[in-house]
Short mmCIF file of C-alpha atoms in Angstrom, two decimals:
data_model
loop_
_atom_site.label_atom_id
_atom_site.label_comp_id
_atom_site.label_asym_id
_atom_site.label_seq_id
_atom_site.Cartn_x
_atom_site.Cartn_y
_atom_site.Cartn_z
CA UNK X 684 110.89 108.03 88.40
CA UNK X 685 107.22 107.49 87.69
CA UNK X 686 104.96 107.21 90.74
CA UNK X 687 102.65 104.22 90.25
CA UNK X 688 99.81 103.18 92.57
CA UNK X 689 98.94 99.48 92.43
CA UNK X 690 95.79 98.45 94.27
CA UNK X 691 93.49 95.48 94.68
CA UNK X 692 89.84 96.57 94.82
CA UNK X 693 86.42 95.02 95.23
CA UNK X 694 83.71 95.97 92.77
CA UNK X 695 82.36 98.41 95.36
CA UNK X 696 85.77 100.06 95.73
CA UNK X 697 87.06 98.53 98.98
CA UNK X 698 90.84 98.16 99.20
CA UNK X 699 91.14 97.01 102.82
CA UNK X 700 92.64 93.62 103.67
CA UNK X 701 92.62 91.86 100.29
CA UNK X 702 95.09 89.12 101.19
CA UNK X 703 93.87 87.53 104.45
CA UNK X 704 91.08 87.78 107.03
CA UNK X 705 93.48 89.13 109.67
CA UNK X 706 95.54 91.37 107.36
CA UNK X 707 93.82 94.59 108.48
CA UNK X 708 90.92 94.39 110.92
CA UNK X 709 90.95 98.09 111.80
CA UNK X 710 87.53 99.67 112.38
CA UNK X 711 86.15 96.18 112.97
CA UNK X 712 86.60 94.97 109.38
CA UNK X 713 85.83 91.22 109.23
CA UNK X 714 85.67 90.53 105.49
CA UNK X 715 89.36 90.37 104.60
CA UNK X 716 90.86 87.90 102.15
CA UNK X 717 88.37 88.72 99.37
CA UNK X 718 90.99 88.89 96.59
CA UNK X 719 92.59 85.49 97.18
CA UNK X 720 89.81 83.33 95.64
CA UNK X 721 90.29 85.21 92.36
CA UNK X 722 94.05 84.75 92.01
CA UNK X 723 95.23 82.73 89.03
CA UNK X 724 98.39 82.22 87.00
CA UNK X 725 97.44 84.96 84.55
CA UNK X 726 97.21 87.59 87.26
CA UNK X 727 100.36 86.40 89.01
CA UNK X 728 102.21 86.69 85.71
CA UNK X 729 100.86 90.24 85.28
CA UNK X 730 101.89 91.14 88.84
CA UNK X 731 105.37 89.83 88.14
CA UNK X 732 105.66 91.92 84.99
CA UNK X 733 104.65 95.05 86.92
CA UNK X 734 107.06 94.25 89.72
CA UNK X 735 109.90 93.90 87.22
CA UNK X 736 109.37 97.57 86.25
CA UNK X 737 110.08 98.83 89.78
CA UNK X 738 113.25 100.61 90.82
CA UNK X 739 111.95 101.46 94.32
CA UNK X 740 108.91 101.02 96.57
CA UNK X 741 106.93 103.47 98.70
CA UNK X 742 104.73 102.34 101.59
CA UNK X 743 102.56 103.68 104.34
CA UNK X 744 103.47 102.48 107.82
CA UNK X 745 100.83 99.76 108.15
CA UNK X 746 101.57 98.13 104.80
CA UNK X 747 105.30 98.46 105.37
CA UNK X 748 105.11 96.64 108.71
CA UNK X 749 103.18 93.76 107.13
CA UNK X 750 105.57 93.47 104.18
CA UNK X 751 108.65 93.82 106.42
CA UNK X 752 107.37 91.00 108.61
CA UNK X 753 106.53 88.59 105.81
CA UNK X 754 108.74 89.08 102.76
CA UNK X 755 112.19 88.53 104.32
CA UNK X 756 110.99 85.01 105.24
CA UNK X 757 109.61 84.23 101.76
CA UNK X 758 112.97 83.75 100.08
CA UNK X 759 111.66 81.04 97.73
CA UNK X 760 108.90 83.23 96.30
CA UNK X 761 109.62 84.53 92.77
CA UNK X 762 108.87 88.12 93.86
CA UNK X 763 111.08 88.03 96.96
CA UNK X 764 114.35 89.06 95.35
CA UNK X 765 112.87 92.27 93.95
CA UNK X 766 110.90 93.25 97.06
CA UNK X 767 113.70 92.45 99.47
CA UNK X 768 116.52 93.88 97.40
CA UNK X 769 115.26 97.20 95.98
CA UNK X 770 115.24 100.51 97.90
CA UNK X 771 112.16 101.02 100.03
CA UNK X 772 110.68 104.21 101.47
CA UNK X 773 108.10 104.32 104.25
CA UNK X 774 106.04 107.40 105.08
CA UNK X 775 105.66 107.64 108.85
CA UNK X 776 105.94 110.13 111.68
CA UNK X 777 106.00 107.34 114.28
CA UNK X 778 108.55 104.82 113.01
CA UNK X 779 112.03 105.40 114.39
CA UNK X 780 113.68 102.28 113.00
CA UNK X 781 113.19 100.26 109.82
CA UNK X 782 114.78 96.82 109.71
CA UNK X 783 113.73 95.70 106.21
CA UNK X 784 116.81 96.96 104.44
CA UNK X 785 117.39 98.98 102.41
CA UNK X 786 114.66 101.27 103.84
CA UNK X 787 114.50 105.04 104.32
CA UNK X 788 111.88 106.59 106.61
CA UNK X 789 110.12 109.68 105.24
CA UNK X 790 108.63 111.95 107.91
CA UNK X 791 107.38 115.51 107.93
CA UNK X 792 106.54 116.84 104.47
CA UNK X 793 106.18 113.49 102.71
CA UNK X 794 104.80 114.99 99.50
CA UNK X 795 107.88 117.18 99.05
CA UNK X 796 110.17 114.21 99.67
CA UNK X 797 108.28 112.06 97.20
CA UNK X 798 108.52 114.84 94.64
CA UNK X 799 112.30 114.78 95.17
CA UNK X 800 112.36 111.01 94.69
CA UNK X 801 110.47 111.35 91.43
CA UNK X 802 113.16 113.64 90.09
CA UNK X 803 115.74 110.87 90.44
CA UNK X 804 116.52 108.73 87.39
CA UNK X 805 114.70 105.43 87.22
CA UNK X 806 111.55 103.64 86.21
CA UNK X 807 108.69 102.96 88.66
CA UNK X 808 108.43 104.15 92.23
CA UNK X 809 105.61 101.76 93.18
CA UNK X 810 103.03 102.06 95.96
CA UNK X 811 101.52 98.72 96.95
CA UNK X 812 98.49 98.92 99.23
CA UNK X 813 98.91 101.99 101.48
CA UNK X 814 95.59 103.49 100.37
CA UNK X 815 95.74 106.55 102.62
CA UNK X 816 99.21 107.42 101.36
CA UNK X 817 98.05 106.91 97.77
CA UNK X 818 95.07 109.22 98.38
CA UNK X 819 97.26 111.99 99.77
CA UNK X 820 99.75 111.80 96.91
CA UNK X 821 96.95 111.72 94.34
CA UNK X 822 95.55 114.90 95.92
CA UNK X 823 99.04 116.44 95.74
CA UNK X 824 99.21 115.76 91.99
CA UNK X 825 102.16 113.38 92.32
CA UNK X 826 100.65 110.10 91.06
CA UNK X 827 101.42 109.33 87.42
CA UNK X 828 99.67 105.99 86.94
CA UNK X 829 97.01 103.81 88.58
CA UNK X 830 97.05 100.03 88.16
CA UNK X 831 93.80 98.68 89.57
CA UNK X 832 92.97 94.98 89.89
CA UNK X 833 89.23 94.74 90.53
CA UNK X 834 87.93 91.46 91.96
CA UNK X 835 84.40 90.30 91.06
CA UNK X 836 83.08 90.63 94.61
CA UNK X 837 81.10 93.15 96.65
CA UNK X 838 81.93 93.20 100.39
CA UNK X 839 79.67 96.09 101.43
CA UNK X 840 81.97 97.74 103.94
CA UNK X 841 85.61 98.61 104.52
CA UNK X 842 88.09 101.33 103.67
CA UNK X 843 87.87 102.52 100.07
CA UNK X 844 90.61 103.75 97.78
CA UNK X 845 88.37 106.60 96.60
CA UNK X 846 86.23 107.65 99.58
CA UNK X 847 84.00 110.74 99.58
CA UNK X 848 86.20 113.81 99.44
CA UNK X 849 88.80 112.27 97.13
CA UNK X 850 90.47 114.90 94.95
CA UNK X 851 88.79 115.12 91.50
CA UNK X 852 91.18 113.50 89.06
CA UNK X 853 91.14 112.97 85.32
CA UNK X 854 92.31 109.59 84.01
CA UNK X 855 93.09 108.09 80.62
CA UNK X 856 92.70 104.34 80.18
CA UNK X 857 95.87 102.88 78.67
CA UNK X 858 95.36 99.14 79.18
CA UNK X 859 92.65 96.73 80.28
CA UNK X 860 92.26 92.98 80.46
CA UNK X 861 90.33 90.32 82.35
CA UNK X 862 91.90 87.23 83.87
CA UNK X 863 90.28 83.78 83.64
CA UNK X 864 89.36 84.06 87.34
CA UNK X 865 87.46 87.27 86.63
CA UNK X 866 89.84 89.97 87.87
CA UNK X 867 89.43 93.13 85.77
CA UNK X 868 92.76 94.90 85.35
CA UNK X 869 92.69 98.59 84.43
CA UNK X 870 95.72 100.81 83.92
CA UNK X 871 95.18 104.58 83.91
CA UNK X 872 97.45 107.53 83.27
CA UNK X 873 96.63 110.48 85.52
CA UNK X 874 95.83 113.48 83.33
CA UNK X 875 95.12 116.18 85.94
CA UNK X 876 91.84 118.01 86.44
CA UNK X 877 88.81 116.13 85.04
CA UNK X 878 86.97 117.43 81.97
CA UNK X 879 83.28 118.26 82.34
CA UNK X 880 80.67 118.67 79.64
CA UNK X 881 76.95 118.68 78.95
CA UNK X 882 75.35 115.83 77.06
CA UNK X 883 73.73 117.17 73.91
CA UNK X 884 71.32 114.30 73.36
CA UNK X 885 72.39 113.92 69.73
CA UNK X 886 71.40 117.46 68.73
#
């Protein structure tokens, strides 16, 4: 399977709490819900197309608990059948029980277990949210593709997908588009170590 990270970001790189003011208030974050004003039919159609490519999902504990609370009750949503029905994996050393079936808890050496999952036949193993997990797997060289939906807003604080200390990573842009509501969608293939060069100034 291909490991794909899908993230909502602000223009200043914040990924925390895109969907609601109370989604994630950790570290005193009070500016949640910044992505919702920029949702439109075009982006929802794109999200549905991405979701249809999934054969399994991978979550960090916090995101998993939010999804596990909400999605089983949203049976009339067009995405519910895929999210509720496909295999799910949650990386956690504290969870002892996962009730959003079918779910498998990954503890201990998560990177090694994700590498094993990637060797299984299938299409996308998708990470939604779960920025810390995405960061660790990017540093481990396990992420194959980034799908970033960048909202036209600057919030000025909050947890970032690429904080200082993020592993240097080369990317190749494979798709880009802008929705009518102004969301900039970028799809990148991870290419490994970045290339560096010196600008010659046209000489």
